[in-house]
Amino acid sequence: MPIASPEVYAEMYEKAKAGKFAYPAINITSSQTINAALKGFADAGSDGILQVSTGGAEYGSGPSIKNMVTGAVALADYAREVAKNYPINVGLHTDHCPEPKLDGYVRPLLKLSAERVAQGQDPIFNSHMWDGSALDDVEKNLQIAEELLAQTKANHQILEIEIGAVGGEEDGVVGEINDKLYTSVEDALRTAEVLGLGEKGSYLTAFTFGNVHGVYKPGNVKLRPEILKDLQAAVAKKYGTDEKPFFLVFHGGSGSTEQEISDAVDFGVVKMNVDTDTQYAFTRPVVDHMMKNYDGVLKIDGEIGNKKQYDPRAWGKSAEAGMSQRIVEACQQLRSAGTHTA
């Protein structure tokens, strides 16, 4: 079954670290974006990750419902069913969840998964993200992470954390663009001290090296992937581990250069979030369709339009194809293309 079991999901990351590649983690909000992502992974011959943010989950539940847990479970269930037809492994993940939304999102989902695991089933999601990047106090960030890590471990899940600040805006969480965008060696050492290096539970770490969510022009922010190398080396030296003790995540990857992505992967990134670029890749073909078929998609001056042109499947197929192609490109940049093995 392509939705990865806990064991397969863990193996995916071990394989990525050993092979020096990373998986694109694609934010999904609907059946269309799920289908587009699955096709993109399959076309690239890559395993991959579907992730649901708090805003995406709320949207997925329906415009008059706006229930994050309902939306997240519904999207996961849809993905679990349609993914059966694809020859790849797919992980399910919940994206950025800040402290004010923990009780309405991650914690209820952890409880639901605990109930499933107690019945001998896999958890709903393979992993969850706790986003403490908006907190000024790294100790509070790690305290919450430690609590959640115990729960994800019990559920056979992986926790994702963020140590440092990410600029830009995502789902209402706004980060300033300043020196806090670069995680310090001290914070990396403290992370290993509090959370361990696997013995307390598996986790992914998003250390920051100038990352910004959303759209930005080259030069607006200085990405410094070499920081990741320094953080890994400091922890490896103290604990006598291999040279890359952390499984790293690259946030705010849209708009990054191929060299920046390549360097980050070399330094231990095994997962990169891709959202802004895939949003545009999905929407751009729709704009093209509407402009080229203006008279058909609108009932102008009493005319009846052209049903074949305003049928949502007509422009929806183009949107999905555009997003799928962008995901193939992401797989190629992250070197995961062609790495899936049966």
mmCIF file of C-alpha atoms in Angstrom, residues 5 78 91 131 171-172 192 197:
data_model
loop_
_atom_site.group_PDB
_atom_site.id
_atom_site.type_symbol
_atom_site.label_atom_id
_atom_site.label_comp_id
_atom_site.label_asym_id
_atom_site.label_seq_id
_atom_site.Cartn_x
_atom_site.Cartn_y
_atom_site.Cartn_z
ATOM 1 C CA SER A 5 3.614 2.244 7.156
ATOM 2 C CA TYR A 78 -8.883 10.433 0.316
ATOM 3 C CA GLY A 91 4.030 9.808 3.590
ATOM 4 C CA ASP A 131 6.079 25.039 14.804
ATOM 5 C CA ASP A 171 -1.320 30.604 7.421
ATOM 6 C CA GLY A 172 -1.297 33.773 9.514
ATOM 7 C CA ALA A 192 20.140 17.382 20.986
ATOM 8 C CA LEU A 197 19.315 11.867 18.898
#
